[in-house]
XYZ file of C-alpha atoms in Angstrom:
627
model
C -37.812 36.613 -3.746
C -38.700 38.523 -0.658
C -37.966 36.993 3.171
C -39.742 39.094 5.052
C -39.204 37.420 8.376
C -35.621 35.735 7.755
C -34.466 38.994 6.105
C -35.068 40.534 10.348
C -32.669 37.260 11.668
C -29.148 38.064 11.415
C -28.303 36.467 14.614
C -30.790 33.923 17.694
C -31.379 36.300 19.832
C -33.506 38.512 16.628
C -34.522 34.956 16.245
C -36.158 34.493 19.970
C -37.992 37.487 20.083
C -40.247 36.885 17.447
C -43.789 34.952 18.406
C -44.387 31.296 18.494
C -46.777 31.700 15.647
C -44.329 33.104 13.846
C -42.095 30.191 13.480
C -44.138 28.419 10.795
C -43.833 31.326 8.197
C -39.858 32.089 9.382
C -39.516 28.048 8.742
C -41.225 28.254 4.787
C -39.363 31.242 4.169
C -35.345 29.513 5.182
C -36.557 26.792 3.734
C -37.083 28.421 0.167
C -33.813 30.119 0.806
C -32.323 27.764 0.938
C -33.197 26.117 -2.452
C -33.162 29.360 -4.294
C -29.314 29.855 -2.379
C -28.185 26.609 -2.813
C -29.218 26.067 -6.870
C -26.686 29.231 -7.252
C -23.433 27.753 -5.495
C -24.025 23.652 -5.341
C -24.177 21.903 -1.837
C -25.326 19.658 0.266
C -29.085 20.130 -0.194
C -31.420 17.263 0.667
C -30.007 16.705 3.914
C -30.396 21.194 5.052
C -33.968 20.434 3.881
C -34.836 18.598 6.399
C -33.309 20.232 9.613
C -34.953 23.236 8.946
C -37.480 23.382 11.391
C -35.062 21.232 14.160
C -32.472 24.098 13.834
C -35.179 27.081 14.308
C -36.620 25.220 17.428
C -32.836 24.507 18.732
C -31.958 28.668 18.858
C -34.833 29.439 19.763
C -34.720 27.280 22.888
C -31.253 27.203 23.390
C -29.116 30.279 24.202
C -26.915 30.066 21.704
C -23.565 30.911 21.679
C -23.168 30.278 25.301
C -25.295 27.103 24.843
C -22.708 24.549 22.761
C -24.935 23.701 19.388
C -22.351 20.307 17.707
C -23.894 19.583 14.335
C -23.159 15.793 13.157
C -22.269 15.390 10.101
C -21.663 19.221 9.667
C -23.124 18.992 6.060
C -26.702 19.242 7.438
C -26.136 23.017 9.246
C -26.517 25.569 6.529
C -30.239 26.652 8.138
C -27.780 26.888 11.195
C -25.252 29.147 8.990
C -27.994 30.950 8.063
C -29.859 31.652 11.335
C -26.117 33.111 12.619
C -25.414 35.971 10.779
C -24.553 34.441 7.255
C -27.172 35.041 4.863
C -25.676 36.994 2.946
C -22.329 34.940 3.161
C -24.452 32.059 1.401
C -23.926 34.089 -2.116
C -20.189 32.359 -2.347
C -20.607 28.976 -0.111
C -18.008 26.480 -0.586
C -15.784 29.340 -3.109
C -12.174 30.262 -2.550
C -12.599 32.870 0.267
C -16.428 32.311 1.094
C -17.847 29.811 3.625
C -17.367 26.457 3.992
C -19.914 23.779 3.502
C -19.265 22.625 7.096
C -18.992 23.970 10.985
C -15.901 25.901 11.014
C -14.932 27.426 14.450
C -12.791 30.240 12.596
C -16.017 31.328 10.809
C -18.041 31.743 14.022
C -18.268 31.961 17.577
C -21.766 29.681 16.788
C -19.217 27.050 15.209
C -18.272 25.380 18.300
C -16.781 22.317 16.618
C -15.656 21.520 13.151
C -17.789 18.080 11.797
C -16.696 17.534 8.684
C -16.399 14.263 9.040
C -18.551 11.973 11.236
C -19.377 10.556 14.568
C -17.322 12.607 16.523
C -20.212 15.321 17.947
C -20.891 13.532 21.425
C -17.373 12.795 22.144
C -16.771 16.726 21.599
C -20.320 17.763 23.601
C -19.010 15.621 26.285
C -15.627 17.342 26.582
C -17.439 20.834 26.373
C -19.810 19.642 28.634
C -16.990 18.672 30.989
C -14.996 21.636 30.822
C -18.448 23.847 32.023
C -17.887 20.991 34.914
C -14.776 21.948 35.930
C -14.913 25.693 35.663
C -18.075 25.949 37.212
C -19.962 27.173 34.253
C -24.239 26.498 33.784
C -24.175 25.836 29.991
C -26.132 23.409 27.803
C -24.195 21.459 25.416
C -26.361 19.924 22.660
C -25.117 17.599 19.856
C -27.232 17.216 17.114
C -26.270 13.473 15.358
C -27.394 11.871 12.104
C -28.598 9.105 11.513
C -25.730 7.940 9.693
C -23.083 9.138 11.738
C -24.970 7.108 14.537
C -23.008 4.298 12.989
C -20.188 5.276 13.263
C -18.242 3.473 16.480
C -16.587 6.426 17.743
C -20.711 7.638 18.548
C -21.171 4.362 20.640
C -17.859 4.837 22.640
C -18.816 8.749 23.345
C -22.414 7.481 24.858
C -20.370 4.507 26.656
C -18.516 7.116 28.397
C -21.609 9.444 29.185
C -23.615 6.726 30.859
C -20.884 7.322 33.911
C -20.347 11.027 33.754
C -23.456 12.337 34.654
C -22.959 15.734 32.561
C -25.378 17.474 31.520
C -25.447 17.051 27.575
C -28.368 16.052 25.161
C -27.955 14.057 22.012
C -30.446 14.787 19.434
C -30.653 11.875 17.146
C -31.735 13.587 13.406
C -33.330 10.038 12.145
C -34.039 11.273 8.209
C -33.756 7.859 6.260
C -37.196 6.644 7.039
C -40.372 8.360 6.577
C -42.481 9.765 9.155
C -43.828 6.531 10.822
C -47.484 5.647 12.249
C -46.081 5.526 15.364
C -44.862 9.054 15.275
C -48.330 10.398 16.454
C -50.431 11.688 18.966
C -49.611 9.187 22.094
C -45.554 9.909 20.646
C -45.849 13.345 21.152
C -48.065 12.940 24.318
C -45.025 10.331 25.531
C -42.459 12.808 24.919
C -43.737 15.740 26.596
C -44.057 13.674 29.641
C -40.779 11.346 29.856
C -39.006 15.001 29.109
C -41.129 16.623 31.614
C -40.410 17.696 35.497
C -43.311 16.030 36.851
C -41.681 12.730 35.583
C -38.455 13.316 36.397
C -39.297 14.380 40.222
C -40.978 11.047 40.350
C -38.755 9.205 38.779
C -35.847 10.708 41.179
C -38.537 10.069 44.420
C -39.177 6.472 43.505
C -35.330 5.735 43.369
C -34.615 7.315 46.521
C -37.569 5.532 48.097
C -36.710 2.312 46.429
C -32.974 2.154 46.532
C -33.346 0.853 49.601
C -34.494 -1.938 48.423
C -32.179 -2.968 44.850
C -34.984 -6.034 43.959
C -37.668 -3.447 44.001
C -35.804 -0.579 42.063
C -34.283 -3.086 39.817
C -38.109 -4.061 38.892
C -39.318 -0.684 38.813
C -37.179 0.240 36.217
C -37.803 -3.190 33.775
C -41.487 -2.284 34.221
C -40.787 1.583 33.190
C -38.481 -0.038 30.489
C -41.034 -2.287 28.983
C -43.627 0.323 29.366
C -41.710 2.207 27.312
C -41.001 -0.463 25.153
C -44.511 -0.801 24.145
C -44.343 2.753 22.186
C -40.764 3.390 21.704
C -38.350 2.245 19.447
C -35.817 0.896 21.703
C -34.406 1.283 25.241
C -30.938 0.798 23.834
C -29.747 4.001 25.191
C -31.057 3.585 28.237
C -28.752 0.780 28.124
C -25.843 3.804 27.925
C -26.812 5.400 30.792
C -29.000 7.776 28.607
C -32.907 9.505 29.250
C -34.439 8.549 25.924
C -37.188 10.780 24.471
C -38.850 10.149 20.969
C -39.302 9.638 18.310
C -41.028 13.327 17.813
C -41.666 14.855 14.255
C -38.670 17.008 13.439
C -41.170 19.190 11.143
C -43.503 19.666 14.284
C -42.507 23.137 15.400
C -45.502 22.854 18.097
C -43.908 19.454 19.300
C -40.127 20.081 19.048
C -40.009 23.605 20.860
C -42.085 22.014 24.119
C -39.866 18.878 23.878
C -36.618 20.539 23.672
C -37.516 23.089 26.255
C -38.493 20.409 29.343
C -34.995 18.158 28.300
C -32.866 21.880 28.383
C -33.780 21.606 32.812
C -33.512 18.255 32.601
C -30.035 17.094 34.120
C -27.807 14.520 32.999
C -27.706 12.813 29.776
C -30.990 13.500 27.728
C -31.186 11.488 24.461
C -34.004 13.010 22.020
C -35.057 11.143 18.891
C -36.630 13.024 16.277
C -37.456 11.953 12.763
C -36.785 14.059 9.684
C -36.887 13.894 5.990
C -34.975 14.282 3.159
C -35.667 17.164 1.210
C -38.917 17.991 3.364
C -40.522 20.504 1.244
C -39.111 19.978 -2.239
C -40.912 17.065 -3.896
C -38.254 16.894 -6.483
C -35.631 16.473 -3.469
C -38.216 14.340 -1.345
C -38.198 11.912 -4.629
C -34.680 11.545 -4.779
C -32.718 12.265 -1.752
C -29.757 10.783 -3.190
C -29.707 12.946 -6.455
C -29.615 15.978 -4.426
C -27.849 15.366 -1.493
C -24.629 17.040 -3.384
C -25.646 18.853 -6.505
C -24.226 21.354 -8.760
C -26.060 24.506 -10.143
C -29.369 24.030 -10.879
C -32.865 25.182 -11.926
C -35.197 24.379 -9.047
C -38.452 24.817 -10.820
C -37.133 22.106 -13.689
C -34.826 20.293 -10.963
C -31.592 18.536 -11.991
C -31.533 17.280 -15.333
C -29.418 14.650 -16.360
C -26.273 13.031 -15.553
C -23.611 14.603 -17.849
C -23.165 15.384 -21.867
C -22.941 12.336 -24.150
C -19.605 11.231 -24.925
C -17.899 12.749 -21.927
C -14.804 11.667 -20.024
C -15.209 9.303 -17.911
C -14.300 10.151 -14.099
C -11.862 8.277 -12.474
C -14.708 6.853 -10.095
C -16.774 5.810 -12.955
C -13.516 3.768 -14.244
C -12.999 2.629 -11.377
C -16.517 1.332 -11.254
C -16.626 -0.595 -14.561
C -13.201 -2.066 -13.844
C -14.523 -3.180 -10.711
C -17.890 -4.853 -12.449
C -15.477 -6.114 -15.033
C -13.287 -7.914 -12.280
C -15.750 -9.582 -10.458
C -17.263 -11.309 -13.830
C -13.590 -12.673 -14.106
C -13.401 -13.636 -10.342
C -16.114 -14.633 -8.142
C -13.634 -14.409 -4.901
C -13.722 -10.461 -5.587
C -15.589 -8.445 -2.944
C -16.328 -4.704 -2.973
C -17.145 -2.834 1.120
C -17.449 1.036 1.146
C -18.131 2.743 4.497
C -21.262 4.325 3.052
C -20.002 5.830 0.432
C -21.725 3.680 -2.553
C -22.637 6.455 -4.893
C -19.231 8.754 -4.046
C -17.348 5.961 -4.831
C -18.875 4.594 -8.224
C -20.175 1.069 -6.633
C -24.177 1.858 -7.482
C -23.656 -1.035 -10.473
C -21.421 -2.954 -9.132
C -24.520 -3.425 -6.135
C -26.953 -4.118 -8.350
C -25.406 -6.619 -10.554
C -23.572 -8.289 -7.624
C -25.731 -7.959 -4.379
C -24.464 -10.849 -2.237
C -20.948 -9.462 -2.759
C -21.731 -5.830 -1.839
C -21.320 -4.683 1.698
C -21.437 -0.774 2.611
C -20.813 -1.388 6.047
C -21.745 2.237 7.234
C -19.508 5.133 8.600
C -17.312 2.757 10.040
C -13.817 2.880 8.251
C -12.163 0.992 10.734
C -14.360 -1.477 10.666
C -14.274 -1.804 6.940
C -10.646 -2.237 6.742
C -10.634 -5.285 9.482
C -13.810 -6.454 7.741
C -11.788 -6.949 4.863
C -8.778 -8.015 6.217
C -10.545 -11.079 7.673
C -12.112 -11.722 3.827
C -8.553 -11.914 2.953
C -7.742 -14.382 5.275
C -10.405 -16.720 4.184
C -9.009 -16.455 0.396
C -11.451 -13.819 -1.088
C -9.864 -10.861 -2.803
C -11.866 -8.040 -0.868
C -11.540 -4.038 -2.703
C -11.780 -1.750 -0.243
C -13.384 1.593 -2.012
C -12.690 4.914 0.111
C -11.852 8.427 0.330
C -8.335 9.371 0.937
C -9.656 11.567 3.645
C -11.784 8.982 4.925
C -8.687 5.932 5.275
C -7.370 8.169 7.647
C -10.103 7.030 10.393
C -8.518 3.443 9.564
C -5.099 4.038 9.664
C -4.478 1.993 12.582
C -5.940 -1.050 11.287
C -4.649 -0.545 8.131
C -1.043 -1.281 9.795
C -1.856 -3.707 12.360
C -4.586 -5.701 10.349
C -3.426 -5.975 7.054
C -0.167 -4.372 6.208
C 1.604 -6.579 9.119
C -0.375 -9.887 8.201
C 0.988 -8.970 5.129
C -2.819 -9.213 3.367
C -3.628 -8.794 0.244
C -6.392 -6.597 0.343
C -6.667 -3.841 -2.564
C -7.376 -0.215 -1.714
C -9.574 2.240 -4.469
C -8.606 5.325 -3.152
C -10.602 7.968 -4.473
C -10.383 11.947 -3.947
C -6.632 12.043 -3.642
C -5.322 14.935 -4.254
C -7.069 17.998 -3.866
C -11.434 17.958 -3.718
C -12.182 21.448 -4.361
C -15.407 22.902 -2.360
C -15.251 20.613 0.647
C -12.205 21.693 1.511
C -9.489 20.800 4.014
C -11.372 18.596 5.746
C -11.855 16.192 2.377
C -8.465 16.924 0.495
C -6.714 14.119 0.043
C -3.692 15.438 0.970
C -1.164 12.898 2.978
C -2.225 9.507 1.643
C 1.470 9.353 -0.006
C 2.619 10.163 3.428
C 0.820 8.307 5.606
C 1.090 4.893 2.814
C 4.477 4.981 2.195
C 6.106 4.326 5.462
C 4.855 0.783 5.679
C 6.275 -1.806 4.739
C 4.449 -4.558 2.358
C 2.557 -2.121 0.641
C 2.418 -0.904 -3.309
C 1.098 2.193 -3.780
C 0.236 3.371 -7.549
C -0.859 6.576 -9.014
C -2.219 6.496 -12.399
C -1.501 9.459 -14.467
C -4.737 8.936 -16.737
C -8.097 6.891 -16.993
C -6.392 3.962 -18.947
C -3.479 3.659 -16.230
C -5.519 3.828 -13.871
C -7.662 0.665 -14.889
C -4.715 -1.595 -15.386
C -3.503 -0.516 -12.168
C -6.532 -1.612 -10.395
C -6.015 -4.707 -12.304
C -2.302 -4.877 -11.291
C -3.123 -4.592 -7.403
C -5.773 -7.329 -7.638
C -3.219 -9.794 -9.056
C -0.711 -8.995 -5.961
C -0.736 -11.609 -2.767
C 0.308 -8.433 -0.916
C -1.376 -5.298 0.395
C -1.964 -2.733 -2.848
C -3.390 1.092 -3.101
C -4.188 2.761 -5.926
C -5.011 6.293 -5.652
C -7.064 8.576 -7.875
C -8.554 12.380 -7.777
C -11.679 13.562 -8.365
C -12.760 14.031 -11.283
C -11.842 13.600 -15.016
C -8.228 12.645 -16.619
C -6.741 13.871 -19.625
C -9.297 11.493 -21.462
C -6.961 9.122 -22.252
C -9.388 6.107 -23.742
C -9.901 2.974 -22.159
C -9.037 -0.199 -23.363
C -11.262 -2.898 -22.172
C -8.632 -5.768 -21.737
C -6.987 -5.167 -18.477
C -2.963 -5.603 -18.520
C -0.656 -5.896 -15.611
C 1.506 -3.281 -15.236
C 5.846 -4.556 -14.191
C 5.592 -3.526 -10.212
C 8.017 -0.324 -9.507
C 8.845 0.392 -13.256
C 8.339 3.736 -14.555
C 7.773 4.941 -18.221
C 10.017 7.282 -19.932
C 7.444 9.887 -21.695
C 9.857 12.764 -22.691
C 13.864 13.428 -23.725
C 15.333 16.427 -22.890
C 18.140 18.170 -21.368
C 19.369 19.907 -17.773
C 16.222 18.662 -16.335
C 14.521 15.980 -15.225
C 10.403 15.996 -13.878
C 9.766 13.035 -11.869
C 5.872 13.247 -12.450
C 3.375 11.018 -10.028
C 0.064 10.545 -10.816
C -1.994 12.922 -13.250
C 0.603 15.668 -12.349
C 1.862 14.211 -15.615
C 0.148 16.200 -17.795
C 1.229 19.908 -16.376
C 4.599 17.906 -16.365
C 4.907 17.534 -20.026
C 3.268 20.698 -20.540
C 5.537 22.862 -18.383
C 8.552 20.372 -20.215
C 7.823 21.814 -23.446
C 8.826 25.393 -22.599
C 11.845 24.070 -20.166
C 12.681 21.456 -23.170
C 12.697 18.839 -19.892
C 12.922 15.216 -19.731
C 9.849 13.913 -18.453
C 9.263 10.662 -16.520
C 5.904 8.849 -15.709
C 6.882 7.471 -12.184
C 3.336 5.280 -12.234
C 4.171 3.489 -8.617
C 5.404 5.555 -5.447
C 6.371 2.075 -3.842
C 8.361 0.707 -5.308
C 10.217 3.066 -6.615
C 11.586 2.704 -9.603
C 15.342 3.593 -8.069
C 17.336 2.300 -11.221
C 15.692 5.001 -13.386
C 15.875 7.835 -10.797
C 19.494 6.923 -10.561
C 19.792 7.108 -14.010
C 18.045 10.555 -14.447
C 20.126 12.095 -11.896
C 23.492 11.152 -13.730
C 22.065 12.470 -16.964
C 20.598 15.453 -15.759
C 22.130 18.847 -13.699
C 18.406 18.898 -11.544
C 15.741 16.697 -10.555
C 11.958 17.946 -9.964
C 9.521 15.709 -8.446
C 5.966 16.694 -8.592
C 2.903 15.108 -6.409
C -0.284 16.482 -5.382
C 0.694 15.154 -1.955
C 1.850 17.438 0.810
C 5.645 17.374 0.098
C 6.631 16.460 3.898
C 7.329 12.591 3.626
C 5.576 12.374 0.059
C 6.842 10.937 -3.285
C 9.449 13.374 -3.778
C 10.906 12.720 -0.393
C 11.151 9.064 -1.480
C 12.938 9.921 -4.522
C 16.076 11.599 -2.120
C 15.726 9.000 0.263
C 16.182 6.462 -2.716
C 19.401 8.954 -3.997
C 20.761 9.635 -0.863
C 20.818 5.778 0.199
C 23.378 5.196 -2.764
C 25.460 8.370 -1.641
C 24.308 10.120 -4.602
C 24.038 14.071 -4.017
C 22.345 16.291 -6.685
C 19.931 19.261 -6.334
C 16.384 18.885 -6.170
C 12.977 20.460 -6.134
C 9.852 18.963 -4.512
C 6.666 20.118 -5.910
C 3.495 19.230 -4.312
C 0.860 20.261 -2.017
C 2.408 23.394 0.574
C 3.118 22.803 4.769
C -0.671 23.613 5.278
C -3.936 23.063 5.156
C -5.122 24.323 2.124
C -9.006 25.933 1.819
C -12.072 24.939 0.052
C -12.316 26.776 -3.405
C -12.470 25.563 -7.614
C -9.993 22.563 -8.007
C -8.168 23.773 -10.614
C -7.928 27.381 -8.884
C -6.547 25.226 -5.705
C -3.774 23.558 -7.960
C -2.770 26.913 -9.846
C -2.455 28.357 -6.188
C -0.496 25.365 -5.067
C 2.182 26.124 -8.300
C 0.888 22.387 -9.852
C 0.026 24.039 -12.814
C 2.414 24.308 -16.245
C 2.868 27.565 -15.280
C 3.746 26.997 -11.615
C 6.348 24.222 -12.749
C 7.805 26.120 -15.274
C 8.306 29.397 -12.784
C 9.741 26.970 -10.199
C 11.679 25.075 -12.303
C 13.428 28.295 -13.723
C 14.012 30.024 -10.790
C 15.631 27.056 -9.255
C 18.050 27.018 -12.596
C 18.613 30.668 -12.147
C 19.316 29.762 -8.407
C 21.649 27.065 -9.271
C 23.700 29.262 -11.834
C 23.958 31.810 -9.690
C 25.707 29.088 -7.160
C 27.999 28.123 -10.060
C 29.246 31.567 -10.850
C 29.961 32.028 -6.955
C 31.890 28.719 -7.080
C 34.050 30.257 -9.743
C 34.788 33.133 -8.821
C-alpha cells in the first residue's frame, strides 16, 4: 500500500512543513500503517489507534526533540515511533534486535523517558521541566497520560507537587475509555480555545493583581470562574492541584487540537488539557472490541482476529490459574480475587462474571492492592492477589510492611515470572525470587507444570501465613490437570531422576530442560517445587551423593534460588562446588521467549554445555591437585 504523505516524514520537522490541510490525509494514511504494520509483528494496537491524530498535532506544535514529548503508558506511542524516523524500523517491532514496544531513550533522542510501566510521566515532565529551570533553558515539557495510568497514585502525587512549582509543564490527559460525549461539542471546543487563550489568561492575571488586594473578593472571583466552569466541564479537580484545566476537546479533531495545543504551548505554568480519544478509532473491528486487540498476535485485518486458540490446546498457566481460582471460591465464600487492572492478563474475566461482588480490579494501583488486601485479611477473608511479577515490584514496600510483618495470610498469583518475550526488560519477571526470598514469613512456590501449579495455588490458600506462587507466561509441558486440588507437604521436594556425579536442583518449569539436558549428562534430577522453604534435608543429601550441584532458575542468579541452596549448604559447613544457572547480571532485551531462554543457556543444550564444562573444569582441578 502506498503512503504518499507519511512515506515524506522521517523525522517533525518534514512533519511541520507540510500544510494544515494536509494533516487529515497524513493522519488516514499512519493510521492504516499502522494496522497493515502492526497485523505483521503483534502489538499493542487498539490503544496506537486512537492517538493518532493527538501525536500528529503534538510534533507539529511542539518542537520536538528540544520540546520533552513523555508518553504514559508508553504502549500508546508507536504513531510517535513512527513520526521519528522509524518506519521502516516497524518491520521487526518488539523482535530480538528491533524496537521495542515502548519509549526507549537508547532508541532515540525523541525517547525522552522510558514508560513502560505506568503513572510515572508527570513526575518525570516535572523533573525535566525543572532541570530547564535551573539551567536556564526555554523548553516545553509535555506529558501525555492515559486514562488509566491517571489512576495510578504516583500521577496524583506528581500533580500535588506541581500545584507549588510553578514550571512550565502541560499534562495531556488521553481519556479513551468512554466515547465521544454530547458534551464534547461546539461550546467545548469554543471553551477551550478561550480558557487556553492569551486574552484569558491576561485577564485572568489582571483581575488577581487587581483583586489580591482584597483576598474575599479574589477568593470569590475564582469560585464564580470555578462554577462557571463547572457548568460545562467535567471537573475542577485539577484546579484543585494547582493546575489550568482545558477540555475535554476531541482527540480526532485535528482543527481543534492543533489551535488548543498551540495557545497552552505560551501559556506558563501548569496547563492541564483533557482530550477524549477512542479505542481503535478507525478500525470498526478494533472500535468493537478494544479489549481483543489491545495486544494481538499476527493477524488478517480485512477478516480481523479469529478465534481464541486450537481445540484441545494446553492450557496457559493463567488460564489454570483462572479455573483454580473459580474452583476455590465455590469451595470458600471468604475467597476474594483484586488485580490492579489487569483482569484479562491475569485470567480473572470468569472468575468476574460468576463472582461480581467478590471481584475488585482496583486500577493501576499495586500498592494499593496489596494493602487493600492485607486489610481483607485482617477481617478473616482469604484475599488472592493476581499480578505481574514486574508489576509487585511497585508494591514491594507494602508487601513487607503490610503483610509479610503482620504476618498475613494473603496469597500471591504471580504471573509472567520468568522471562515475557516481546515486552521486554521492562515486563520480565526477572527478580521476584530475589526480591521474595529475603523476608521472612513468606512461602514462595514454583510449579514446574500446569498440574503443580494448581495444587500449589491450593496449597498457599490453606496457609495462615503470607504465600506466592509464581508462574510464566505461557504454556507448560501439558502436564493434565486433575480437578481435585491436593495440598502439597510445605518445603519438600520430589526426586524425579537417579543418576550419578551430578545433581540439577531444578525450580519451576526449568524442570523440563533439566531432565532433558540429564539424559545426555546421565544426572540426577530434583524437582525443588518451593524456594522457601527449602527443602535443606534433600539438598544436603544430594551434595553428599553427588561430586557437583547445579541449580537452575529463570531468576536472575544474584540472591535467587540457587543462592539459597549455598546459603542452606554453607550454614551446615558443608563445602562442595556449584553452578548457578539462571537469568545473567543484566537486563535482558525484548525478543521470542524461547530465543531469550536459549540465549540465557536455560535450554537442554545450555545446561548440558555448562554442566560439562564445569566437569571438565573440575577435573582439570583434580589432576592439578595430584600432581
Amino acid at each position: 500500500m502506498a503512503y504518499p504523505l507519511l512515506e515524506r516524514i522521517d523525522d517533525p520537522a518534514a512533519l511541520r512543513r507540510l500544510e494544515r490541510a494536509e494533516l487529515h490525509q497524513l493522519a488516514q494514511e499512519l493510521r492504516a500503517f499502522l494496522l497493515e504494520s502492526v497485523s505483521k509483528t503483534g502489538g499493542h494496537l487498539s490503544s496506537n489507534l486512537g492517538t493518532v491524530e493527538l501525536t500528529i498535532a503534538l510534533h507539529y506544535v511542539f518542537d520536538t526533540p528540544e520540546d520533552r514529548l513523555v508518553w504514559d503508558v508508553g504502549h500508546q506511542s508507536y504513531a510517535h515511533k513512527i513520526l521519528t524516523g522509524r518506519r521502516a524500523d516497524m518491520a521487526r517491532l518488539r523482535m530480538l534486535g528491533g524496537i521495542s514496544g515502548f519509549p526507549r531513550r537508547a532508541e532515540s533522542p525523541y525517547d525522552t523517558f522510558g514508560t513502560a510501566h505506568s503513572s510515572t510521566s508527570i513526575s518525570a515532565a516535572l523533573g525535566m521541566a525543572q532541570a530547564a529551570k535551573l539551567k536556564g533553558e526555554r523548553r516545553r515539557v509535555v506529558a501525555v497520560i492515559g486514562d488509566g495510568a491517571m489512576s495510578g497514585g504516583q500521577a496524583f502525587e506528581a500533580m500535588n507537587n506541581a500545584g507549588v512549582m510553578d514550571l512550565d509543564v502541560l499534562v495531556i490527559l488521553n481519556d479513551n475509555d468512554m466515547s465521544i460525549s454530547p458534551a464534547v461539542g461546539a461550546l467545548n471546543r469554543y471553551l477551550a480555545r478561550l480558557v487556553s487563550g492569551r486574552a484569558y489568561r491576561l485577564a485572568r492575571r489582571a483581575a488577581q493583581k487587581v483583586l489580591s488586594n482584597v483576598p474575599p473578593l479574589w477568593e470569590l472571583a475564582k469560585k464564580v470562574e470555578e462554577h462557571a466552569k463547572g457548568m460545562v466541564l467535567p471537573s475542577t479537580l485539577f484546579e484543585e492541584y494547582g493546575f489550568n484545566y482545558v477540555g475535554p476537546i476531541d482527540g480526532h479533531d485535528l482543527d481543534t487540537l492543533i489551535p488548543t495545543l498551540r495557545n497552552l504551548k505560551e501559556a506558563s505554568g501548569p496547563q492541564f488539557l483533557h482530550v477524549v480519544t477512542r479505542k481503535g478509532h478507525g478500525y470498526k473491528l478494533a472500535e468493537a472490541d478494544p479489549v481483543l486487540y489491545h495486544g494481538v498476535s499476527k493477524f488478517a485485518p480485512e477478516a480481523g482476529i479469529v478465534g481464541s486458540g486450537k481445540p484441545g490446546a494446553k492450557p496457559t498457566f493463567t488460564q489454570v490459574f483462572g479455573d483454580w481460582v473459580c474452583d476455590m471460591a465455590e469451595r470458600d465464600p471468604r475467597l476474594v480475587a483484586i488485580t490492579p487492572a489487569m483482569r484479562e492478563g491475569s485470567g480473572l474475566v470468569e472468575f468476574e462474571r460468576r463472582f461480581p461482588e467478590r471481584y475488585f480490579d482496583v486500577g493501576i494501583a499495586e500498592q494499593h492492592a496489596v494493602t487493600f488486601a492485607a486489610g481483607l485479611a485482617c477481617e478473616g477473608m482469604k484475599p488472592v492477589v493476581a499480578i505481574y511479577s514486574t508489576f509487585l515490584q511497585r508494591g514491594y514496600d507494602q508487601y513487607i510492611h503490610d503483610v509479610q510483618i503482620q504476618n498475613l495470610p494473603v496469597r500471591f498469583a504471580i504471573d509472567r515470572a520468568g522471562l515475557v518475550g516481546a515486552d521486554g526488560a521492562t515486563h520480565h519477571g526477572a527478580f521476584d525470587l530475589s526480591y521474595l526470598r529475603c523476608i521472612p514469613n513468606i512461602t514462595i512456590m514454583a510449579p514446574a507444570d500446569e498440574n503443580e501449579c494448581r495444587q500449589m495455588l491450593y496449597t498457599g490458600f490453606l496457609l495462615d501465613t503470607p504465600a506466592a506462587v509464581r508462574y510464566p507466561r505461557g504454556t507448560g509441558p501439558g502436564v493434565p490437570v486433575e480437578r481435585e486440588m491436593k495440598a502439597l507437604p510445605v518445603g519438600k521436594a520430589q526426586l524425579r531422576r537417579s543418576g550419578r556425579r551430578v545433581a540439577i536442583l531444578a525450580f519451576g518449569t526449568m524442570l523440563q530442560p533439566a531432565l532433558e539436558a540429564a539424559e545426555s549428562l546421565d544426572a540426577t534430577v530434583v524437582n525443588m517445587r518451593f524456594v522457601k522453604p527449602l527443602d535443606e534435608a534433600l539438598v544436603v543429601e544430594m551434595a553428599r551423593q553427588h561430586e557437583l550441584l547445579v541449580t537452575v532458575e529463570d531468576n536472575v542468579v544474584a540472591g535467587g534460588a540457587g543462592s539459597a541452596v549455598a546459603e542452606g549448604l554453607a550454614a551446615r559447613n558443608i563445602a562442595k562446588p556449584m553452578l548457578h544457572l539462571g537469568l545473567p547480571d543484566r537486563f535482558v532485551d525484548h525478543g521470542d521467549q524461547k530465543l531469550l531462554l536459549a540465549m540465557a543457556g536455560l535450554d537442554a543444550e545450555g545446561i548440558t554445555a555448562a554442566v560439562e564444562m564445569r566437569l571438565r573444569a573440575l577435573h582439570a582441578t583434580s589432576l592439578v591437585s595430584v600432581k
